[in-house]
Each structure stands twice: as C-alpha cells, then as structure tokens.
CSV table of C-alpha atoms and ligand atoms in Angstrom, one decimal:
chain,number,residue,atom,x,y,z
I,196,UNK,CA,0.0,0.1,0.0
I,197,UNK,CA,1.0,3.6,-0.4
I,198,UNK,CA,1.2,5.7,2.9
I,199,UNK,CA,1.9,9.3,3.5
I,200,UNK,CA,3.4,10.7,6.7
I,201,UNK,CA,2.7,14.3,7.5
I,202,UNK,CA,4.5,16.2,10.3
I,203,UNK,CA,2.0,19.0,11.0
I,204,UNK,CA,2.3,22.8,11.3
I,205,UNK,CA,3.0,24.4,14.6
I,206,UNK,CA,0.5,27.0,15.8
I,207,UNK,CA,2.0,28.9,18.7
I,208,UNK,CA,3.1,32.3,19.9
I,209,UNK,CA,6.7,31.2,19.4
I,210,UNK,CA,8.6,28.3,17.9
I,211,UNK,CA,12.1,27.7,16.9
I,212,UNK,CA,13.9,24.9,15.2
I,213,UNK,CA,15.9,23.9,18.1
I,214,UNK,CA,16.5,20.4,16.6
I,215,UNK,CA,12.9,19.4,15.9
I,216,UNK,CA,12.5,16.3,13.9
I,217,UNK,CA,9.3,14.1,13.9
I,218,UNK,CA,11.3,11.1,15.3
I,219,UNK,CA,8.2,9.0,16.3
I,220,UNK,CA,6.7,9.6,12.8
I,221,UNK,CA,9.9,8.6,11.2
I,222,UNK,CA,9.9,5.3,13.2
I,223,UNK,CA,6.3,4.8,11.9
I,224,UNK,CA,7.8,5.2,8.5
I,225,UNK,CA,10.4,2.5,9.2
I,226,UNK,CA,7.9,0.0,10.5
I,227,UNK,CA,5.6,0.5,7.4
I,228,UNK,CA,8.6,0.1,5.1
I,229,UNK,CA,9.6,-3.1,6.9
I,230,UNK,CA,6.1,-4.4,6.4
I,231,UNK,CA,6.5,-3.8,2.7
I,232,UNK,CA,4.7,-0.7,2.2
I,233,UNK,CA,5.6,2.4,0.2
I,234,UNK,CA,6.0,5.5,2.3
I,235,UNK,CA,6.6,9.2,1.6
I,236,UNK,CA,6.9,12.2,4.0
I,237,UNK,CA,5.7,15.8,4.0
I,238,UNK,CA,7.5,17.5,6.9
I,239,UNK,CA,5.8,20.9,7.2
I,240,UNK,CA,8.8,21.9,9.6
I,241,UNK,CA,11.5,21.1,7.1
I,242,UNK,CA,13.3,24.5,6.7
I,243,UNK,CA,15.3,23.0,3.9
I,244,UNK,CA,12.4,21.7,1.9
I,245,UNK,CA,13.5,21.8,-1.7
I,246,UNK,CA,10.5,24.0,-2.8
I,247,UNK,CA,10.5,26.2,0.3
I,248,UNK,CA,14.1,27.3,-0.2
I,249,UNK,CA,13.2,28.7,-3.7
I,250,UNK,CA,10.8,31.1,-1.7
I,251,UNK,CA,13.1,31.7,1.3
I,252,UNK,CA,16.7,30.6,1.8
I,253,UNK,CA,17.0,29.0,5.3
I,254,UNK,CA,19.7,30.5,7.5
I,255,UNK,CA,21.2,27.8,9.7
I,256,UNK,CA,22.3,29.1,13.0
I,257,UNK,CA,24.5,27.4,15.6
I,258,UNK,CA,24.7,23.6,14.9
I,259,UNK,CA,21.9,23.6,12.3
I,260,UNK,CA,19.2,25.2,14.4
I,261,UNK,CA,17.2,28.1,12.9
I,262,UNK,CA,14.0,30.0,12.4
I,263,UNK,CA,11.0,28.4,10.8
I,264,UNK,CA,9.1,30.0,8.0
I,265,UNK,CA,6.1,31.6,9.7
I,266,UNK,CA,3.0,33.8,9.2
I,267,UNK,CA,0.9,35.5,11.8
I,268,UNK,CA,-2.7,34.2,11.9
I,269,UNK,CA,-6.0,34.9,13.5
I,270,UNK,CA,-6.1,33.6,17.1
I,271,UNK,CA,-8.7,30.9,17.9
I,272,UNK,CA,-11.5,32.1,20.0
I,273,UNK,CA,-10.2,30.7,23.2
I,274,UNK,CA,-7.0,32.8,23.0
I,275,UNK,CA,-8.7,36.0,21.9
I,276,UNK,CA,-8.1,37.8,25.2
I,277,UNK,CA,-4.5,36.8,25.6
I,278,UNK,CA,-2.2,39.7,24.4
I,279,UNK,CA,0.2,37.5,22.4
I,280,UNK,CA,0.5,37.1,18.7
I,281,UNK,CA,-0.3,33.6,17.2
I,282,UNK,CA,1.6,32.3,14.3
I,283,UNK,CA,1.6,29.4,12.0
I,284,UNK,CA,5.1,27.8,11.7
I,285,UNK,CA,6.0,25.7,8.7
I,286,UNK,CA,5.5,25.5,4.9
I,287,UNK,CA,3.3,28.1,3.2
I,288,UNK,CA,-0.3,26.8,2.7
I,289,UNK,CA,-0.2,26.8,-1.1
I,290,UNK,CA,3.0,24.7,-1.1
I,291,UNK,CA,1.4,22.2,1.2
I,292,UNK,CA,-1.6,21.9,-1.1
I,293,UNK,CA,0.7,21.4,-4.1
I,294,UNK,CA,2.5,18.7,-2.3
I,295,UNK,CA,-0.8,17.0,-1.4
I,296,UNK,CA,-2.1,17.1,-5.0
I,297,UNK,CA,1.2,15.5,-6.1
I,298,UNK,CA,0.6,12.8,-3.5
I,299,UNK,CA,-2.9,12.3,-4.8
I,300,UNK,CA,-1.5,11.4,-8.2
I,301,UNK,CA,0.5,8.7,-6.5
I,302,UNK,CA,-2.6,7.1,-5.0
I,303,UNK,CA,-2.6,7.2,-1.2
I,304,UNK,CA,-4.1,4.4,0.9
I,305,UNK,CA,-3.7,6.1,4.3
I,306,UNK,CA,-2.2,9.2,5.9
I,307,UNK,CA,-0.4,9.2,9.3
I,308,UNK,CA,-0.2,12.6,11.2
I,309,UNK,CA,1.6,12.9,14.6
I,310,UNK,CA,1.2,15.7,17.2
I,311,UNK,CA,3.8,16.0,19.8
I,312,UNK,CA,3.2,18.7,22.4
I,313,UNK,CA,-0.4,18.7,23.6
I,314,UNK,CA,-0.9,22.4,23.0
I,315,UNK,CA,0.2,21.9,19.3
I,316,UNK,CA,-3.0,19.9,18.6
I,317,UNK,CA,-4.4,23.0,16.9
I,318,UNK,CA,-1.6,22.8,14.3
I,319,UNK,CA,-2.5,19.1,13.7
I,320,UNK,CA,-6.2,20.0,13.4
I,321,UNK,CA,-5.4,22.8,10.8
I,322,UNK,CA,-3.1,20.5,8.9
I,323,UNK,CA,-5.7,17.7,8.8
I,324,UNK,CA,-8.4,20.2,7.7
I,325,UNK,CA,-6.2,20.8,4.5
I,326,UNK,CA,-5.6,17.1,4.0
I,327,UNK,CA,-9.3,16.3,4.2
I,328,UNK,CA,-10.0,18.9,1.5
I,329,UNK,CA,-7.8,17.0,-0.9
I,330,UNK,CA,-8.4,13.5,0.4
I,331,UNK,CA,-12.1,13.3,1.5
I,332,UNK,CA,-12.3,9.6,1.9
I,333,UNK,CA,-8.7,8.4,2.6
I,334,UNK,CA,-8.2,7.1,6.2
I,335,UNK,CA,-6.2,9.5,8.4
I,336,UNK,CA,-4.5,8.2,11.5
I,337,UNK,CA,-3.5,10.5,14.4
I,338,UNK,CA,-0.7,9.4,16.8
I,339,UNK,CA,1.9,11.1,18.9
I,340,UNK,CA,2.2,12.3,22.5
I,341,UNK,CA,-0.9,14.5,22.3
I,342,UNK,CA,-3.1,11.6,21.4
I,343,UNK,CA,-1.6,9.5,24.2
I,344,UNK,CA,-2.1,12.2,26.9
I,345,UNK,CA,-5.5,13.5,25.7
I,346,UNK,CA,-7.1,10.5,23.9
I,347,UNK,CA,-10.7,11.6,24.8
I,348,UNK,CA,-10.0,15.2,23.7
I,349,UNK,CA,-8.3,14.0,20.4
I,350,UNK,CA,-11.2,11.6,19.5
I,351,UNK,CA,-13.8,14.5,20.1
I,352,UNK,CA,-11.9,17.2,18.4
I,353,UNK,CA,-10.6,15.2,15.4
I,354,UNK,CA,-13.9,13.4,14.7
I,355,UNK,CA,-14.9,16.5,12.7
I,356,UNK,CA,-12.5,15.2,10.0
I,357,UNK,CA,-13.2,11.5,10.6
I,358,UNK,CA,-9.7,10.8,11.9
I,359,UNK,CA,-8.9,7.5,13.6
I,360,UNK,CA,-7.0,8.3,16.9
I,361,UNK,CA,-4.2,5.7,17.3
I,362,UNK,CA,-3.0,6.2,20.9
I,363,UNK,CA,-0.4,4.0,22.6
I,364,UNK,CA,3.4,3.7,22.1
I,365,UNK,CA,5.6,1.3,20.1
I,366,UNK,CA,3.8,-0.9,17.6
I,367,UNK,CA,0.3,-0.4,19.2
I,368,UNK,CA,-0.7,2.7,17.4
I,369,UNK,CA,0.5,1.2,14.0
I,370,UNK,CA,-1.5,-1.9,14.8
I,371,UNK,CA,-4.6,0.2,15.4
I,372,UNK,CA,-4.1,2.0,12.1
I,373,UNK,CA,-3.4,-1.1,10.0
I,374,UNK,CA,-6.4,-3.0,11.5
I,375,UNK,CA,-8.4,-0.7,9.1
I,376,UNK,CA,-7.0,-2.8,6.3
I,377,UNK,CA,-7.2,-6.1,8.3
I,378,UNK,CA,-3.4,-6.2,8.4
I,379,UNK,CA,-1.7,-7.8,11.3
I,380,UNK,CA,1.6,-6.4,12.6
I,381,UNK,CA,3.9,-9.2,14.0
I,382,UNK,CA,5.6,-8.5,17.3
I,383,UNK,CA,9.3,-7.6,17.0
I,384,UNK,CA,11.9,-5.5,18.8
I,385,UNK,CA,11.3,-2.5,16.6
I,386,UNK,CA,13.4,-0.1,18.7
I,387,UNK,CA,16.5,-2.4,18.6
I,388,UNK,CA,16.0,-3.3,14.9
I,389,UNK,CA,14.9,-0.1,13.3
I,390,UNK,CA,16.0,3.5,13.1
I,391,UNK,CA,14.0,6.7,12.1
I,392,UNK,CA,13.5,6.7,8.4
I,393,UNK,CA,15.6,9.7,7.5
I,394,UNK,CA,15.9,8.4,3.9
I,395,UNK,CA,12.5,9.8,3.4
I,396,UNK,CA,14.0,13.3,3.4
I,397,UNK,CA,15.1,14.4,-0.1
I,398,UNK,CA,16.2,17.8,1.2
I,399,UNK,CA,19.4,18.7,2.9
I,400,UNK,CA,19.6,17.7,6.6
I,401,UNK,CA,21.6,20.0,8.7
I,402,UNK,CA,21.3,17.7,11.6
I,403,UNK,CA,19.6,14.5,12.7
I,404,UNK,CA,17.8,13.5,15.9
I,405,UNK,CA,18.1,10.0,17.3
I,406,UNK,CA,17.7,8.3,20.6
I,407,UNK,CA,19.8,5.6,22.2
I,408,UNK,CA,17.0,4.9,24.8
I,409,UNK,CA,13.3,5.5,25.4
I,410,UNK,CA,11.7,6.4,28.7
I,411,UNK,CA,13.3,7.0,32.0
I,412,UNK,CA,13.5,5.0,35.2
I,413,UNK,CA,13.0,8.1,37.4
I,414,UNK,CA,9.5,9.3,38.3
I,415,UNK,CA,9.5,13.1,38.6
I,416,UNK,CA,6.2,14.4,39.6
I,417,UNK,CA,5.8,16.9,36.7
I,418,UNK,CA,7.1,14.5,33.9
I,419,UNK,CA,5.0,12.3,31.7
I,420,UNK,CA,7.9,10.3,30.2
I,421,UNK,CA,7.8,7.4,32.8
I,422,UNK,CA,4.0,7.2,32.4
I,423,UNK,CA,4.3,6.7,28.7
I,424,UNK,CA,7.2,4.4,28.1
I,425,UNK,CA,8.9,1.5,29.9
I,426,UNK,CA,12.6,2.5,30.1
I,427,UNK,CA,14.6,0.6,27.3
I,428,UNK,CA,17.8,1.2,25.5
I,429,UNK,CA,19.3,0.2,22.1
I,430,UNK,CA,22.5,-1.9,22.0
I,431,UNK,CA,25.7,0.0,21.1
I,432,UNK,CA,26.0,-2.1,18.0
I,433,UNK,CA,22.7,-1.1,16.8
I,434,UNK,CA,23.4,2.6,17.6
I,435,UNK,CA,26.6,2.3,15.6
I,436,UNK,CA,24.7,0.8,12.6
I,437,UNK,CA,22.3,3.8,12.8
I,438,UNK,CA,25.1,6.4,13.0
I,439,UNK,CA,27.0,4.7,10.1
I,440,UNK,CA,23.9,4.8,7.9
I,441,UNK,CA,23.2,8.4,8.7
I,442,UNK,CA,26.8,9.5,8.1
I,443,UNK,CA,27.0,7.5,4.8
I,444,UNK,CA,23.7,8.7,3.4
I,445,UNK,CA,23.4,12.2,4.8
I,446,UNK,CA,26.2,14.5,5.1
I,447,UNK,CA,25.4,15.7,8.7
I,448,UNK,CA,27.8,17.4,11.0
I,449,UNK,CA,25.5,17.4,14.1
I,450,UNK,CA,23.8,14.4,15.7
I,451,UNK,CA,21.4,15.2,18.5
I,452,UNK,CA,20.3,12.6,21.1
I,453,UNK,CA,16.8,13.2,22.2
I,454,UNK,CA,17.0,10.6,25.0
I,455,UNK,CA,15.4,11.5,28.4
I,456,UNK,CA,18.0,9.4,30.1
I,457,UNK,CA,21.1,9.3,27.9
I,458,UNK,CA,23.6,8.8,30.7
I,459,UNK,CA,21.6,5.9,32.2
I,460,UNK,CA,22.5,3.6,29.2
I,461,UNK,CA,23.9,0.3,30.6
I,462,UNK,CA,26.9,0.3,28.3
I,463,UNK,CA,27.5,4.0,28.5
I,464,UNK,CA,31.4,3.9,28.3
I,465,UNK,CA,31.2,1.6,25.4
I,466,UNK,CA,28.7,3.9,23.7
I,467,UNK,CA,30.8,7.0,24.2
I,468,UNK,CA,33.9,5.3,22.9
I,469,UNK,CA,32.1,4.2,19.8
I,470,UNK,CA,30.7,7.7,19.2
I,471,UNK,CA,34.3,9.1,19.3
I,472,UNK,CA,35.1,7.2,16.1
I,473,UNK,CA,33.0,9.6,14.0
I,474,UNK,CA,33.9,13.1,13.0
I,475,UNK,CA,30.6,14.8,14.0
I,476,UNK,CA,29.4,16.9,17.0
I,477,UNK,CA,26.9,15.4,19.4
I,478,UNK,CA,24.3,17.3,21.4
I,479,UNK,CA,22.2,16.5,24.5
I,480,UNK,CA,19.5,19.1,24.6
I,481,UNK,CA,17.1,17.1,26.8
I,482,UNK,CA,18.6,17.4,30.3
I,483,UNK,CA,21.1,14.7,31.4
I,484,UNK,CA,21.4,13.1,34.9
I,485,UNK,CA,24.1,15.2,36.6
I,486,UNK,CA,24.9,12.5,39.2
I,487,UNK,CA,26.1,10.1,36.3
I,488,UNK,CA,28.8,12.5,35.3
I,489,UNK,CA,32.2,11.5,36.8
I,490,UNK,CA,35.8,12.1,35.6
I,491,UNK,CA,35.9,9.2,33.2
I,492,UNK,CA,32.5,9.9,31.6
I,493,UNK,CA,33.2,13.6,31.2
I,494,UNK,CA,36.6,12.7,29.5
I,495,UNK,CA,34.8,10.3,27.2
I,496,UNK,CA,32.2,12.8,26.3
I,497,UNK,CA,34.9,15.4,25.6
I,498,UNK,CA,36.7,12.9,23.4
I,499,UNK,CA,33.6,12.1,21.5
I,500,UNK,CA,33.0,15.9,20.9
I,501,UNK,CA,29.8,16.5,22.8
I,502,UNK,CA,28.9,20.1,22.5
I,503,UNK,CA,25.5,21.1,23.8
I,504,UNK,CA,25.1,19.6,27.2
I,505,UNK,CA,22.0,20.4,29.2
I,506,UNK,CA,21.9,19.2,32.8
I,507,UNK,CA,18.5,18.5,34.3
I,508,UNK,CA,18.5,20.7,37.5
I,509,UNK,CA,15.1,22.4,37.8
I,510,UNK,CA,15.5,23.9,41.3
I,511,UNK,CA,18.2,24.7,43.9
I,512,UNK,CA,15.7,24.1,46.7
I,513,UNK,CA,16.8,20.7,48.3
I,514,UNK,CA,13.3,20.0,49.6
I,515,UNK,CA,11.7,20.6,46.2
I,516,UNK,CA,14.5,18.5,44.6
I,517,UNK,CA,13.5,15.6,46.9
I,518,UNK,CA,9.8,16.1,46.7
I,519,UNK,CA,9.7,16.2,43.0
I,520,UNK,CA,11.7,12.9,42.3
I,521,UNK,CA,15.2,13.2,43.7
I,522,UNK,CA,17.0,13.1,40.3
I,523,UNK,CA,19.6,15.7,41.2
I,524,UNK,CA,21.2,17.5,44.1
I,525,UNK,CA,23.1,20.8,44.1
I,526,UNK,CA,26.3,18.8,44.8
I,527,UNK,CA,25.6,16.6,41.8
I,528,UNK,CA,25.4,19.8,39.6
I,529,UNK,CA,28.6,21.2,41.1
I,530,UNK,CA,30.5,18.0,40.5
I,531,UNK,CA,29.2,17.5,36.9
I,532,UNK,CA,30.2,21.0,35.9
I,533,UNK,CA,33.7,20.5,37.4
I,534,UNK,CA,34.2,17.1,35.7
I,535,UNK,CA,33.0,18.4,32.3
I,536,UNK,CA,35.1,21.7,32.4
I,537,UNK,CA,38.2,19.8,33.7
I,538,UNK,CA,37.8,17.4,30.7
I,539,UNK,CA,38.0,20.5,28.4
I,540,UNK,CA,34.3,21.1,27.6
I,541,UNK,CA,33.7,24.9,27.4
I,542,UNK,CA,31.4,26.5,29.9
I,543,UNK,CA,29.6,28.0,26.8
I,544,UNK,CA,28.4,24.5,25.9
I,545,UNK,CA,27.0,23.6,29.3
I,546,UNK,CA,23.7,24.6,30.6
I,547,UNK,CA,21.1,23.6,33.2
I,548,UNK,CA,17.3,23.5,33.0
I,549,UNK,CA,15.4,25.3,35.7
I,550,UNK,CA,11.6,24.9,36.1
I,551,UNK,CA,9.5,27.9,37.1
I,552,UNK,CA,5.9,28.3,38.1
I,553,UNK,CA,5.6,24.9,39.8
I,554,UNK,CA,2.7,24.9,42.2
I,555,UNK,CA,3.8,26.9,45.3
I,556,UNK,CA,7.2,27.9,43.9
I,557,UNK,CA,8.3,31.4,44.6
I,558,UNK,CA,9.9,33.8,42.2
I,559,UNK,CA,12.9,34.0,44.7
I,560,UNK,CA,13.3,30.2,44.5
I,561,UNK,CA,13.7,30.4,40.7
I,562,UNK,CA,16.2,33.3,41.0
I,563,UNK,CA,18.2,31.3,43.5
I,564,UNK,CA,18.5,28.5,41.0
I,565,UNK,CA,19.6,30.9,38.2
I,566,UNK,CA,22.2,32.4,40.6
I,567,UNK,CA,23.4,28.9,41.4
I,568,UNK,CA,24.1,28.2,37.7
I,569,UNK,CA,25.6,31.7,37.1
I,570,UNK,CA,28.1,31.0,40.0
I,571,UNK,CA,29.0,27.7,38.3
I,572,UNK,CA,29.5,29.7,35.1
I,573,UNK,CA,26.9,27.6,33.2
I,574,UNK,CA,24.0,28.9,31.2
I,575,UNK,CA,20.6,28.7,33.0
I,576,UNK,CA,17.5,27.9,30.9
I,577,UNK,CA,14.3,28.7,32.6
I,578,UNK,CA,11.2,26.7,31.4
I,579,UNK,CA,7.8,27.4,32.6
I,580,UNK,CA,5.9,24.5,34.2
I,581,UNK,CA,2.9,23.1,32.3
I,582,UNK,CA,0.5,20.7,34.0
I,583,UNK,CA,0.4,17.3,32.0
I,584,UNK,CA,-2.4,14.9,32.5
I,585,UNK,CA,-1.4,11.5,34.0
I,586,UNK,CA,1.4,13.1,36.1
I,587,UNK,CA,1.2,13.4,39.9
I,588,UNK,CA,1.4,17.1,39.9
I,589,UNK,CA,-1.5,17.5,37.5
I,590,UNK,CA,-3.7,15.0,39.5
I,591,UNK,CA,-2.9,16.9,42.7
I,592,UNK,CA,-3.8,20.3,41.1
I,593,UNK,CA,-7.1,18.9,39.9
I,594,UNK,CA,-7.9,17.1,43.2
I,595,UNK,CA,-7.2,20.3,45.2
I,596,UNK,CA,-9.2,22.5,42.7
I,597,UNK,CA,-6.2,24.5,41.8
I,598,UNK,CA,-6.8,24.1,38.1
I,599,UNK,CA,-10.1,23.3,36.5
I,600,UNK,CA,-10.7,19.9,34.9
I,601,UNK,CA,-11.1,19.8,31.2
I,602,UNK,CA,-9.0,22.9,30.3
I,603,UNK,CA,-8.5,23.2,26.6
I,604,UNK,CA,-4.8,22.0,26.1
I,605,UNK,CA,-4.1,25.2,24.1
I,606,UNK,CA,-4.3,27.1,27.3
I,607,UNK,CA,-1.7,24.8,28.8
I,608,UNK,CA,0.9,26.3,26.5
I,609,UNK,CA,3.4,27.2,29.3
I,610,UNK,CA,4.0,30.8,27.8
I,611,UNK,CA,0.2,31.4,28.0
I,612,UNK,CA,-0.6,29.9,31.5
I,613,UNK,CA,0.5,33.1,33.4
I,614,UNK,CA,-2.1,35.1,31.5
I,615,UNK,CA,-5.0,33.1,33.0
I,616,UNK,CA,-3.9,30.9,35.9
I,617,UNK,CA,-4.6,33.0,38.9
I,618,UNK,CA,-3.0,30.7,41.4
I,619,UNK,CA,0.4,30.5,39.7
I,620,UNK,CA,2.9,33.3,39.0
I,621,UNK,CA,1.3,36.2,37.3
I,622,UNK,CA,2.6,37.7,34.0
I,623,UNK,CA,4.4,40.5,35.7
I,624,UNK,CA,6.4,38.1,37.9
I,625,UNK,CA,7.2,36.1,34.8
I,626,UNK,CA,8.5,39.2,33.0
I,627,UNK,CA,10.5,40.0,36.1
I,628,UNK,CA,12.1,36.6,36.0
I,629,UNK,CA,12.8,36.9,32.3
I,630,UNK,CA,14.6,40.2,32.8
I,631,UNK,CA,16.6,38.9,35.8
I,632,UNK,CA,17.7,35.9,33.7
I,633,UNK,CA,18.6,38.1,30.7
I,634,UNK,CA,20.7,40.5,33.0
I,635,UNK,CA,22.5,37.6,34.6
I,636,UNK,CA,23.3,35.9,31.3
I,637,UNK,CA,24.7,39.2,30.1
I,638,UNK,CA,27.1,39.3,32.9
I,639,UNK,CA,28.1,35.8,32.3
I,640,UNK,CA,28.6,36.3,28.6
I,641,UNK,CA,30.4,39.7,28.8
I,642,UNK,CA,32.4,39.1,32.0
I,643,UNK,CA,33.5,35.6,32.0
I,644,UNK,CA,33.0,33.8,28.7
I,645,UNK,CA,36.1,32.4,27.2
B,904,LIG,S1,14.6,12.4,35.2
B,904,LIG,FE1,13.9,13.6,33.6
B,904,LIG,S2,12.9,12.3,32.0
B,904,LIG,FE2,13.2,11.2,34.0
B,904,LIG,S3,11.2,11.4,35.1
B,904,LIG,FE3,12.6,13.0,35.8
B,904,LIG,S4,12.2,14.8,34.4
B,904,LIG,FE4,11.4,12.9,33.4
C-alpha cells in the first residue's frame, strides 16, 4: 500500500527549530517500510524543503538550528483575550496543497499525522483540515504524545475530520491503524532493529535527531515520560549501525540525542567510545542526569565531541528536589560541571534547565536556581511548568481544585498559562524573572565567557 506521513504545522506564539524532527513519525515510516509498504513524507517543519528554499533561503544558526518560515494568523476564539501574537510555523499553505495534490496522483491508501506537544494539537487540526480537503475519503490516523495524553479530547476534536486516533506507544498505534486494512503487525523488537526513516527526506539535513534509549526509570512528579514508556535502551552495535547509515547517506555534522535518560545507558562507556570514532558533533538538549557525570564519563564525552550539554536541574531548593523525584542535588550539579570543564568542555556549551511556576514555587526560588548556575558559570535555561495529565502534579492540582478539569490543552501552553492561571505566577512576575535571567546571562557572557 502507499502511505503518506505528515509532520504538521505548529500554531503557537513562538517556535524555533531547536533540533525538531518528527522522530516518532519517522519510526512509523520505518515499520511501514519493513512491512513492505511504500512511504513518503511531508514535513511541514522542514526548513530545507526543496521547494520552500526557492521562496526563502534558510539561515542555519548554531549547529543547524534556525527559524521556521512563519506567518501571523488569527487567534482561535479561546485565546482572543491573551495579548500575544499567534503564528503558523512551517511550509506556506499553497506549497502544502501542491504537495498533497502531487501525492494524490500517486494514490494514497492512508495518511499518518503525529502531534507531539499537547498544546500543538491545533496545528494538527489545521493540517488535517487541509488534508481532508484533498483526500475526502482516505483514512487518516493520528498518533503522537498529544493523542496519548489526551485521547478523549483527540477523539472528540478530530472526529470532525473522520480521523482515527491511534494512541499508545511502540507498535500499538500502528496496529490500530493497520487494522483498518485487516493487516496484522507481528511482534518484533522495533526499537533495537529499526531506526528513524531519514531516507524519506530528499532535502538537505543540517542535523539528525536520534535516541539511544526511550523512557526514564525516574519518576519526577511533573514529567510524563515514565508514564508513557517502559525504560529501554538500544544496543551499542545497533546505535553504531544507525550512525554509520546516517553519516554515509546524509552529510550531517551534528547528531542530536533526544533521550530522556542518555547517561543511564547500561553500556555508556562503550557507547561514548564508539561515538568518538565519528567526525561529528553530538548534542544533549534534553537534560542529562548530573549524578552520572564523573571524571571518566566527562573525558569520554569530551573525546567524542559533545557540544550542547544540558543538565537536568530544575531547582536549587533541596526540599523541592527531593519532593519532585530526587533526580539531582546541588552537589551533583557542582560535580558534573567541574568534571565536564576539567575534561575540556567549554562552559559555553554547558547549561542547566530550571523549572519555574511549579505549584507553590516562589519567584525567589527560581532566582536562587539561576544564581546557582551563574556561579558555576553555566547557562541557566528557565522553562515554565505546564501541568500534564497523568502526572502526579497534574492530579494533585485537579484534586485540590487549583486548576479546573477539562481545560483546553491550548491554554496549557506554558508561555500562556501566566495570563489566565490566577493561582500560579502572574505575567508581571514572569517578565520580572525573564529580565533577571537576561541580565544575569549578560554578565556571564560579557564578563567571563572564554
Ligand atoms: S529524570 Fe527527567 S525524564 Fe526522568 S522522570 Fe525526571 S524529568 Fe522525566
């Protein structure tokens, strides 16, 4: 059969290609190909799309990141009172239509669309609206994190376009989709055997995103990862095959690991030694476990040429560290930074994630965490908390009546929450924090950067 994969537009007040590739959808492509089907991809977020670059030349920034093509659009009714612009990020609409019409000539048996962040469902909806216009009767399957976290919402909202919501992880959503054609999907170790189908890109790839593991054995109260996936990792041999293929077929200089628990890989030393064989840069943008960094690991990371290293930190408050899952202590962060810099990794490449607007968290507590990072001469990145269904923090907020049940996921966009959530930080406090962070970073960059 002929299948089409579509990575949808993003509708948001801000979005940036900070290494965004539809890795789950690309795995779906690999499974479909293994089953003998023909697969093609329309990635609405491909900044190097061969037709898009004729309209606008993409400018790659550091390590292949960059701005998406975007247009401002009218806000949906629910966001009307929030004083932020709303934009559509990704291919222009007429280019999308042209691509869909070309696909129609090929004859398409089914279309897979995947929505990752829950508050990006609106982009998925708008994308599917266009697809339905061209393919009125073709089965459309919706997967991705959003449909796992909000299956009831997804079924309700997307029923308008007769979409089959295929929630679940691993092979389960593909099984649900292919049951439409009465096709069985045999059980196999897809994560070990397969890799994301990057061969579906005909355009230039400035970077690729892969994972050496899925899930995380920790259980942080705000994080949905352990509720979605059983922690598993790929063998070093299989990761090596994947990297070989990528380097031979795509001339990439940057390989990004999107693992949630990269440093917990059972054969970590072997993995890092293998990575050092290749002349590429590696990045860890998802927050690594600081306590796993020791002298030897840091030296192996430096030898392999790891550049962007983000440490999962979240807060400098020891009580909150323990209460939210115990993945890190302040001493872990101090040690990790020392080992990494002693190994020769520049402070400019090391950062730590800090969470703000956790229930009950004060502005001062966030500032303390920022100061802690600045004192270690690493870059703090502050991310605002968003309540995610199925997490303990979300359940407790609902139980205590702190957030209403059945909030439209669009409103859970973390940059929009302070505009309406009266019990969290207000927008002035958020602006104050942003300014504080900006000034602190300025000092770090001007005064001490090497
Ligand atoms: S350590 Fe990271 S990935 Fe694991 S549960 Fe905590 S926040 Fe999630």
